Coordinates of C-alpha atoms (C1' of nucleotides) in Angstrom, one line a residue:
Chain W
M269 CA 14.2 -159.5 -0.9
S270 CA 11.6 -156.8 -0.5
L271 CA 8.7 -157.5 1.7
R272 CA 6.3 -156.6 -1.1
H273 CA 7.3 -159.6 -3.1
Q274 CA 6.5 -162.2 -0.4
S275 CA 3.2 -163.2 1.2
V276 CA 2.6 -161.4 4.5
D277 CA 2.4 -164.8 6.2
A278 CA 6.0 -165.4 5.3
W279 CA 7.3 -162.2 6.9
P280 CA 9.2 -162.1 10.2
T281 CA 6.9 -161.5 13.2
R282 CA 8.3 -158.1 13.7
D283 CA 7.4 -157.0 10.2
R284 CA 3.9 -158.5 10.5
I285 CA 3.4 -156.5 13.6
L286 CA 4.3 -153.3 11.7
Y287 CA 2.0 -154.4 8.9
E288 CA -1.0 -155.1 11.1
A289 CA -0.4 -152.0 13.2
S290 CA -0.3 -149.9 10.0
R291 CA -3.6 -151.3 8.8
L292 CA -5.3 -150.8 12.1
I293 CA -4.0 -147.3 12.7
A294 CA -5.1 -146.4 9.2
A295 CA -8.6 -147.8 9.9
R296 CA -9.1 -146.5 13.5
G297 CA -6.4 -144.1 14.3
F298 CA -3.4 -144.6 16.7
H299 CA -5.5 -144.5 19.8
G300 CA -8.2 -146.7 18.4
A301 CA -5.8 -149.4 17.3
T302 CA -5.2 -151.6 20.4
T303 CA -2.2 -153.9 21.0
R304 CA -4.7 -156.7 21.4
D305 CA -6.1 -156.2 17.9
I306 CA -2.6 -156.0 16.5
A307 CA -1.6 -159.2 18.2
E308 CA -4.7 -161.0 17.0
G309 CA -4.0 -160.0 13.4
V310 CA -0.5 -161.4 13.7
G311 CA -1.7 -164.5 15.5
I312 CA 0.1 -164.0 18.8
R313 CA -1.0 -163.0 22.3
Q314 CA -1.1 -159.3 23.2
P315 CA 1.9 -159.3 25.6
S316 CA 4.1 -160.9 23.0
V317 CA 4.0 -157.7 20.9
F318 CA 6.3 -156.2 23.6
N319 CA 8.9 -158.8 22.9
H320 CA 9.5 -157.0 19.5
F321 CA 8.7 -153.4 20.5
A322 CA 9.3 -151.6 23.8
S323 CA 6.0 -149.7 23.5
K324 CA 3.1 -149.2 21.2
Q325 CA 4.6 -145.8 20.4
D326 CA 7.8 -147.4 19.2
I327 CA 5.7 -149.2 16.5
L328 CA 4.3 -145.9 15.4
A329 CA 7.8 -144.4 15.3
E330 CA 9.1 -147.1 13.0
L331 CA 6.2 -146.5 10.6
M332 CA 6.9 -142.8 10.7
V333 CA 10.4 -143.3 9.3
F334 CA 8.8 -144.6 6.1
D335 CA 6.1 -141.8 6.1
L336 CA 8.3 -138.8 7.1
T337 CA 12.0 -139.4 7.4
V338 CA 12.6 -141.0 4.0
P339 CA 10.5 -138.5 2.0
A340 CA 12.0 -135.6 3.8
E341 CA 15.5 -136.8 2.8
R342 CA 14.5 -137.1 -0.8
A343 CA 12.8 -133.7 -0.9
E344 CA 15.9 -132.1 0.6
Q345 CA 18.2 -133.7 -1.9
L346 CA 16.1 -132.3 -4.8
S347 CA 15.7 -128.9 -3.3
F348 CA 19.4 -128.3 -3.7
E349 CA 19.9 -129.6 -7.2
T350 CA 20.4 -127.3 -10.2
V351 CA 17.8 -128.4 -12.8
S352 CA 14.7 -126.3 -13.2
P353 CA 12.3 -126.1 -10.2
A354 CA 9.5 -127.5 -12.3
S355 CA 11.6 -130.5 -13.2
R356 CA 12.6 -131.1 -9.6
L357 CA 9.0 -130.9 -8.4
Y358 CA 7.9 -133.3 -11.0
R359 CA 10.6 -135.7 -10.1
Y360 CA 9.8 -135.4 -6.4
A361 CA 6.1 -136.0 -7.0
A362 CA 6.8 -139.0 -9.2
W363 CA 9.2 -140.5 -6.7
D364 CA 6.8 -139.8 -3.8
L365 CA 3.8 -141.5 -5.4
R366 CA 5.9 -144.5 -6.4
W367 CA 7.3 -144.7 -2.8
Y368 CA 3.8 -144.9 -1.4
Q369 CA 2.5 -147.2 -4.2
E370 CA 5.3 -149.8 -3.5
M371 CA 5.1 -149.4 0.3
P372 CA 4.1 -152.6 2.0
F373 CA 2.6 -150.8 5.0
D374 CA -0.6 -148.8 5.0
L375 CA 0.6 -145.3 6.0
R376 CA -2.8 -143.5 5.7
G377 CA -3.1 -143.3 9.5
M378 CA 0.2 -141.4 9.9
Q379 CA -1.6 -138.1 10.5
E380 CA 0.4 -134.9 11.1
D381 CA -0.8 -134.4 14.7
L382 CA 0.9 -137.6 15.8
V383 CA 4.3 -135.9 15.6
N384 CA 3.2 -133.6 18.4
M385 CA 3.1 -136.5 20.9
P386 CA 5.9 -136.4 23.5
G387 CA 8.9 -138.4 22.3
M388 CA 8.1 -137.8 18.6
E389 CA 10.2 -134.7 18.2
E390 CA 12.4 -136.5 15.6
F391 CA 9.5 -136.8 13.3
Q392 CA 8.2 -133.3 14.0
Q393 CA 11.5 -132.2 12.6
A394 CA 11.4 -134.5 9.6
L395 CA 7.9 -133.0 8.8
E396 CA 9.3 -129.6 9.1
R397 CA 12.3 -130.4 6.9
W398 CA 9.9 -131.9 4.3
T399 CA 7.7 -128.8 4.3
K400 CA 10.7 -126.4 4.0
A401 CA 12.3 -128.4 1.2
I402 CA 9.1 -128.4 -0.9
G403 CA 8.7 -124.8 0.0
R404 CA 12.1 -124.0 -1.3
I405 CA 11.4 -125.7 -4.7
L406 CA 8.1 -123.8 -4.9
D407 CA 9.8 -120.5 -4.1
Q408 CA 12.4 -121.1 -6.7
G409 CA 9.8 -121.9 -9.3
L410 CA 7.8 -118.7 -8.4
A411 CA 11.0 -116.6 -8.6
A412 CA 11.7 -118.2 -12.0
G413 CA 8.2 -117.4 -13.2
E414 CA 7.5 -121.1 -13.8
F415 CA 4.8 -121.5 -11.1
R416 CA 1.5 -119.7 -10.5
A417 CA 1.3 -117.9 -7.2
D418 CA -2.4 -118.7 -6.8
A419 CA -1.6 -122.4 -7.0
A420 CA 1.6 -123.0 -5.1
P421 CA 0.0 -122.8 -1.6
F422 CA -2.1 -125.9 -2.4
V423 CA 0.8 -128.1 -3.6
P424 CA 2.1 -129.6 -0.2
A425 CA -1.4 -130.7 0.8
I426 CA -2.1 -132.1 -2.6
L427 CA 1.1 -134.2 -2.6
D428 CA 0.0 -135.5 0.7
T429 CA -3.4 -136.6 -0.5
L430 CA -2.1 -138.1 -3.7
S431 CA 0.3 -140.2 -1.6
W432 CA -2.6 -141.6 0.4
E433 CA -4.6 -142.2 -2.8
F434 CA -1.7 -144.3 -4.1
V435 CA -1.5 -146.3 -0.9
R436 CA -5.2 -146.9 -1.1
S437 CA -5.1 -148.0 -4.7
S438 CA -2.1 -150.3 -4.2
H439 CA -4.0 -152.0 -1.3
H440 CA -7.2 -152.4 -3.2
H441 CA -6.2 -153.4 -6.8
A442 CA -3.3 -155.8 -6.7
D443 CA -3.2 -156.2 -10.5
D444 CA -1.0 -153.8 -12.5
A445 CA -3.7 -153.0 -15.1
T446 CA -6.1 -151.0 -12.9
R447 CA -3.4 -149.4 -10.8
L448 CA -3.2 -145.6 -10.8
N449 CA -0.3 -144.3 -12.8
T450 CA 2.3 -142.4 -10.7
D451 CA 3.3 -140.2 -13.7
D452 CA -0.3 -139.2 -14.2
G453 CA -0.5 -138.1 -10.6
A454 CA 2.7 -136.0 -10.9
A455 CA 1.5 -134.5 -14.1
F456 CA -1.8 -133.5 -12.5
V457 CA 0.0 -131.5 -9.9
L458 CA 2.3 -129.8 -12.4
R459 CA -0.6 -128.9 -14.8
G460 CA -2.3 -127.1 -12.0
L461 CA 0.9 -125.3 -10.9
L462 CA 2.6 -124.3 -14.2
V463 CA 2.1 -120.9 -15.6
N464 CA 2.3 -122.5 -19.0
P465 CA 0.8 -126.0 -18.8
D466 CA 2.1 -126.7 -22.3
D467 CA 5.6 -126.8 -20.9
L468 CA 4.8 -130.0 -19.1
E469 CA 6.2 -132.2 -21.9
A470 CA 9.5 -130.3 -21.8
V471 CA 9.6 -130.5 -18.1
I472 CA 9.2 -134.3 -18.2
G473 CA 11.8 -134.5 -21.0
E474 CA 14.2 -132.5 -18.9
V475 CA 13.8 -135.2 -16.2
A476 CA 14.8 -137.9 -18.6
Q477 CA 17.8 -136.0 -19.8
T478 CA 19.3 -135.5 -16.3
G479 CA 18.8 -139.2 -15.8
G480 CA 16.7 -139.0 -12.7
R481 CA 15.7 -142.5 -11.5
P482 CA 12.8 -143.0 -9.1
G483 CA 15.4 -144.9 -7.0
G484 CA 15.7 -145.2 -3.2
G485 CA 16.5 -148.2 -1.0
G486 CA 14.5 -151.2 0.1
T487 CA 11.7 -151.1 2.6
S488 CA 13.0 -153.2 5.4
Chain T
M75 CA -27.0 -115.4 13.9
S76 CA -24.2 -117.6 12.7
L77 CA -21.9 -119.1 15.3
R78 CA -19.0 -117.9 13.2
H79 CA -19.8 -114.3 14.1
Q80 CA -19.8 -114.7 17.8
S81 CA -17.0 -115.4 20.2
V82 CA -16.9 -119.1 21.1
D83 CA -17.4 -118.2 24.8
A84 CA -20.8 -116.8 23.9
W85 CA -22.1 -119.9 22.3
P86 CA -24.6 -122.2 24.0
T87 CA -22.9 -125.1 25.9
R88 CA -24.1 -127.7 23.4
D89 CA -22.4 -125.9 20.5
R90 CA -19.2 -125.4 22.6
I91 CA -19.1 -129.1 23.2
L92 CA -19.3 -129.7 19.4
Y93 CA -16.6 -127.1 18.9
E94 CA -14.2 -128.6 21.5
A95 CA -14.9 -132.1 20.3
S96 CA -14.2 -131.1 16.7
R97 CA -10.8 -129.6 17.7
L98 CA -9.8 -132.6 19.8
I99 CA -10.9 -135.2 17.3
A100 CA -8.9 -133.3 14.6
A101 CA -5.9 -133.2 16.9
R102 CA -6.0 -136.8 18.3
G103 CA -8.6 -138.8 16.4
F104 CA -12.0 -139.9 17.7
H105 CA -10.7 -142.5 20.1
G106 CA -7.9 -140.2 21.3
A107 CA -10.3 -137.4 22.2
T108 CA -11.8 -138.2 25.6
T109 CA -15.0 -136.8 27.1
R110 CA -12.9 -135.5 30.0
D111 CA -10.8 -133.4 27.6
I112 CA -13.9 -132.1 25.8
A113 CA -15.5 -131.1 29.1
E114 CA -12.4 -129.4 30.3
G115 CA -12.2 -127.3 27.2
V116 CA -15.8 -126.3 27.7
G117 CA -15.4 -125.6 31.4
I118 CA -17.8 -128.2 32.7
R119 CA -17.3 -131.6 34.4
Q120 CA -17.1 -134.8 32.3
P121 CA -20.5 -136.3 33.2
S122 CA -22.2 -133.0 32.3
V123 CA -21.4 -133.6 28.6
F124 CA -24.0 -136.4 28.7
N125 CA -26.7 -133.9 29.6
H126 CA -26.4 -132.6 26.1
F127 CA -25.5 -135.7 24.1
A128 CA -26.6 -139.3 24.8
S129 CA -23.1 -140.7 23.9
K130 CA -19.7 -139.6 22.6
Q131 CA -20.7 -141.1 19.3
D132 CA -23.7 -138.8 19.1
I133 CA -21.3 -135.8 19.1
L134 CA -19.4 -137.4 16.2
A135 CA -22.7 -138.0 14.4
E136 CA -23.7 -134.3 14.6
L137 CA -20.4 -133.2 13.3
M138 CA -20.7 -135.7 10.4
V139 CA -23.8 -134.0 9.2
F140 CA -21.7 -130.9 8.4
D141 CA -18.9 -133.0 6.9
L142 CA -20.9 -135.5 4.9
T143 CA -24.7 -135.0 4.7
V144 CA -24.7 -131.4 3.6
P145 CA -21.9 -131.7 1.0
A146 CA -23.6 -134.9 -0.4
E147 CA -26.8 -133.0 -0.8
R148 CA -25.1 -130.2 -2.7
A149 CA -23.2 -132.6 -4.9
E150 CA -26.3 -134.5 -5.8
Q151 CA -28.2 -131.3 -6.7
L152 CA -25.4 -130.2 -9.1
S153 CA -25.0 -133.7 -10.6
F154 CA -28.5 -133.4 -12.1
E155 CA -28.3 -129.9 -13.4
T156 CA -28.0 -129.2 -17.1
V157 CA -25.1 -126.7 -17.5
S158 CA -21.8 -128.1 -18.6
P159 CA -20.0 -130.7 -16.4
A160 CA -17.0 -128.4 -16.1
S161 CA -19.1 -125.6 -14.9
R162 CA -20.9 -127.8 -12.4
L163 CA -17.7 -129.2 -11.0
Y164 CA -16.2 -125.7 -10.6
R165 CA -19.3 -124.6 -8.8
Y166 CA -19.2 -127.6 -6.5
A167 CA -15.6 -127.1 -5.7
A168 CA -16.0 -123.4 -5.0
W169 CA -19.1 -124.1 -2.8
D170 CA -17.3 -126.9 -1.0
L171 CA -14.2 -124.9 -0.2
R172 CA -16.3 -122.0 1.1
W173 CA -18.4 -124.3 3.1
Y174 CA -15.3 -125.6 5.0
Q175 CA -13.8 -122.1 5.2
E176 CA -16.8 -120.7 7.0
M177 CA -17.4 -123.8 9.1
P178 CA -17.1 -122.9 12.8
F179 CA -16.0 -126.5 13.6
D180 CA -12.7 -128.2 12.8
L181 CA -13.8 -131.1 10.7
R182 CA -10.3 -132.4 9.8
G183 CA -10.8 -135.4 12.2
M184 CA -13.8 -136.7 10.3
Q185 CA -11.9 -139.5 8.6
E186 CA -13.6 -141.8 6.2
D187 CA -13.2 -144.9 8.3
L188 CA -15.4 -143.5 11.1
V189 CA -18.5 -144.1 9.0
N190 CA -17.8 -147.8 9.3
M191 CA -18.5 -147.8 13.1
P192 CA -21.7 -149.5 14.1
G193 CA -24.6 -147.0 14.1
M194 CA -23.0 -144.7 11.5
E195 CA -24.7 -146.3 8.5
E196 CA -26.5 -143.0 7.7
F197 CA -23.1 -141.4 7.1
Q198 CA -21.7 -144.3 5.2
Q199 CA -24.6 -143.8 2.8
A200 CA -24.0 -140.0 2.7
L201 CA -20.4 -140.6 1.8
E202 CA -21.4 -143.0 -0.9
R203 CA -23.9 -140.5 -2.3
W204 CA -21.3 -137.8 -2.4
T205 CA -18.8 -140.1 -4.2
K206 CA -21.4 -141.2 -6.7
A207 CA -22.6 -137.6 -7.4
I208 CA -19.0 -136.4 -8.0
G209 CA -18.4 -139.5 -10.1
R210 CA -21.5 -138.7 -12.3
I211 CA -20.2 -135.2 -13.0
L212 CA -16.8 -136.6 -13.8
D213 CA -18.3 -139.2 -16.1
Q214 CA -20.4 -136.6 -17.9
G215 CA -17.3 -134.4 -18.4
L216 CA -15.3 -137.4 -19.8
A217 CA -18.1 -138.3 -22.2
A218 CA -18.3 -134.7 -23.3
G219 CA -14.6 -134.6 -23.9
E220 CA -14.1 -131.8 -21.4
F221 CA -12.1 -133.8 -18.8
R222 CA -8.8 -135.7 -19.0
A223 CA -9.2 -139.4 -18.3
D224 CA -5.8 -139.5 -16.7
A225 CA -6.8 -136.8 -14.2
A226 CA -10.4 -137.6 -13.3
P227 CA -9.5 -140.4 -10.8
F228 CA -7.6 -137.9 -8.6
V229 CA -10.4 -135.4 -8.3
P230 CA -12.4 -136.8 -5.3
A231 CA -9.4 -137.1 -3.1
I232 CA -8.2 -133.7 -4.1
L233 CA -11.5 -132.1 -3.2
D234 CA -11.2 -133.8 0.1
T235 CA -7.8 -132.4 0.9
L236 CA -8.5 -128.9 -0.3
S237 CA -11.4 -128.9 2.0
W238 CA -9.2 -129.7 5.0
E239 CA -6.7 -127.1 3.8
F240 CA -9.3 -124.4 3.9
V241 CA -10.4 -125.5 7.4
R242 CA -6.8 -125.3 8.5
S243 CA -6.2 -121.9 7.0
S244 CA -9.5 -120.5 8.4
H245 CA -8.5 -121.7 11.9
H246 CA -5.0 -120.3 11.6
H247 CA -5.3 -116.9 9.9
A248 CA -8.4 -115.1 11.1
D249 CA -7.7 -112.0 9.0
D250 CA -9.1 -112.0 5.5
A251 CA -5.9 -110.8 3.9
T252 CA -3.9 -113.9 4.2
R253 CA -6.8 -116.3 3.8
L254 CA -6.6 -118.8 1.0
N255 CA -8.9 -117.9 -1.9
T256 CA -11.7 -120.5 -2.5
D257 CA -11.9 -119.6 -6.2
D258 CA -8.2 -120.3 -6.6
G259 CA -8.6 -123.7 -5.1
A260 CA -11.5 -124.5 -7.4
A261 CA -9.5 -123.2 -10.4
F262 CA -6.5 -125.4 -9.4
V263 CA -8.7 -128.5 -9.6
L264 CA -10.2 -127.5 -13.0
R265 CA -6.8 -126.6 -14.6
G266 CA -5.5 -130.1 -13.8
L267 CA -8.7 -131.7 -15.1
L268 CA -9.6 -129.8 -18.2
V269 CA -8.5 -131.1 -21.6
N270 CA -8.2 -127.4 -22.6
P271 CA -7.1 -125.4 -19.5
D272 CA -7.6 -122.2 -21.5
D273 CA -11.4 -122.9 -21.3
L274 CA -11.3 -122.2 -17.6
E275 CA -12.2 -118.5 -18.0
A276 CA -15.3 -119.5 -20.1
V277 CA -16.2 -122.1 -17.5
I278 CA -16.1 -119.6 -14.7
G279 CA -18.1 -117.2 -16.9
E280 CA -20.7 -119.8 -17.5
V281 CA -21.2 -120.1 -13.7
A282 CA -21.9 -116.4 -13.4
Q283 CA -24.4 -116.5 -16.2
T284 CA -26.5 -119.3 -14.7
G285 CA -26.5 -117.2 -11.6
G286 CA -25.2 -119.9 -9.2
R287 CA -24.9 -118.5 -5.7
P288 CA -22.6 -120.2 -3.1
G289 CA -25.8 -120.3 -0.9
G290 CA -27.0 -122.9 1.6
G291 CA -28.4 -122.6 5.1
G292 CA -26.9 -121.6 8.3
T293 CA -24.5 -123.7 10.4
S294 CA -26.5 -124.4 13.6
Chain Z
dC212 C1' -24.7 -129.0 36.0
dC213 C1' -22.6 -131.4 40.1
dT214 C1' -20.3 -135.5 43.1
dA215 C1' -19.6 -140.2 43.5
dC216 C1' -18.9 -144.2 41.3
dC217 C1' -18.7 -148.4 38.2
dG218 C1' -17.6 -152.1 34.7
dA219 C1' -14.7 -152.6 30.7
dT220 C1' -10.7 -152.0 28.5
dC221 C1' -6.3 -150.0 27.9
dG222 C1' -0.8 -150.4 27.6
dG223 C1' 2.6 -152.7 29.9
dT224 C1' 5.1 -156.0 33.5
dA225 C1' 6.5 -160.4 36.0
dG226 C1' 8.1 -164.6 35.5
dG227 C1' 8.7 -168.4 33.2
Chain M
dC7 C1' 6.1 -166.6 22.9
dC8 C1' 3.0 -167.8 26.9
dT9 C1' -0.3 -167.1 31.3
dA10 C1' -1.5 -164.2 34.9
dC11 C1' -2.1 -159.9 36.3
dC12 C1' -2.0 -154.7 37.4
dG13 C1' -2.7 -149.6 37.8
dA14 C1' -4.7 -146.1 34.9
dT15 C1' -8.1 -144.4 32.2
dC16 C1' -12.1 -144.8 29.5
dG17 C1' -17.4 -143.9 28.5
dG18 C1' -21.4 -143.7 30.9
dT19 C1' -25.0 -144.0 35.2
dA20 C1' -27.3 -142.7 39.7
dG21 C1' -29.1 -139.4 42.1
dG22 C1' -29.5 -135.1 43.4

DNA sequence: CCTACCGATCGGTAGG
DNA sequence: CCTACCGATCGGTAGG
């Protein structure tokens, strides 16, 4: 079912365009990734790309759904739940890192500034919603005395980077043995953030009790 | 003396080109930042840019010295010193974050992939030297039992991000009051990495004893 | 530091 | 999904 479980060559052309575009945008940036390069990677001629997407920007927009819209939705869900802030942040981080690890596309080129392009307002708002949702969880944790005030400002940027790191690792080591562990990544963030790092075990336990599953739909 | 202490308008044209280029590359990527935009920001005509730099890529190269060559040198220095690995990593992190905070240019557009462009081999090597030097300190800390094996793999990427975060904060809040604290950033990394986070105070103390100054030359 | 200009390459269209 | 093609824009040069 999932694209991840098939060889890229077996994907529909439309998905292969998304895949090649994501790799090239990650490698050279949006403006450096040309429609000719994308087409060449897919094995078609450049104008044929426009039979699947109305514009180059539409390819970007579809990739941004995976990078911004879906994570924003998940962060908002968790920001309104009732378990402890620490537990919710851990759950979000673990979900986020898994999301990027299992992502078939290479989203490292989806830089923040791209949402400022005309026509990308939808994703500008998704980014804002994500930032606010994470900010809510952080504020709740600060108010509850769970989080360190001198560490909280770094958390959004660190979640971002760890996401990229898991994309990178999933594209470089295909075998499960050398893969980075998503729970270790989430634990790293929490250890730096918690006033009492020794509470981490309990926080993780709380997650298991409320039955949080990494869940979320397919990728295509 | 330092560019940071003068208004941008008072800088020599060459430095203003570097400044505008750094901002545009951060905002749109190297290929999205055109020489016409750079010139417009400086207040000169597009061909005049080439009176100061032989090519657009030469502008990039000069910015990369600040982003890669200088930090690589500092990391290598520290990787061969004799104080504890934890203390050296803390010192590197604190130096690195200060370096980016005081940097007059916006280096957030200096993505890793740019070093793969033809002619940028020098910076590909600088990046490699940086990675190896940080890796050496991490390996020494793991061997000494100071660092957690499940946290060490995340450290290089997190140093990277925190650097960008300090660039961003220094470009957004000019006043010292709301500025992010570089020591807090370094402490965040160490708390996530140390087997015994309570040792952090001692690690910071060790730094003071060996008399490590943030030091390093000017910026221009 | 300017005006004038050029070859190459870009995203996208026409028409099958 | 292709060939043929186009207007716009790119980095860079000539010559003052």
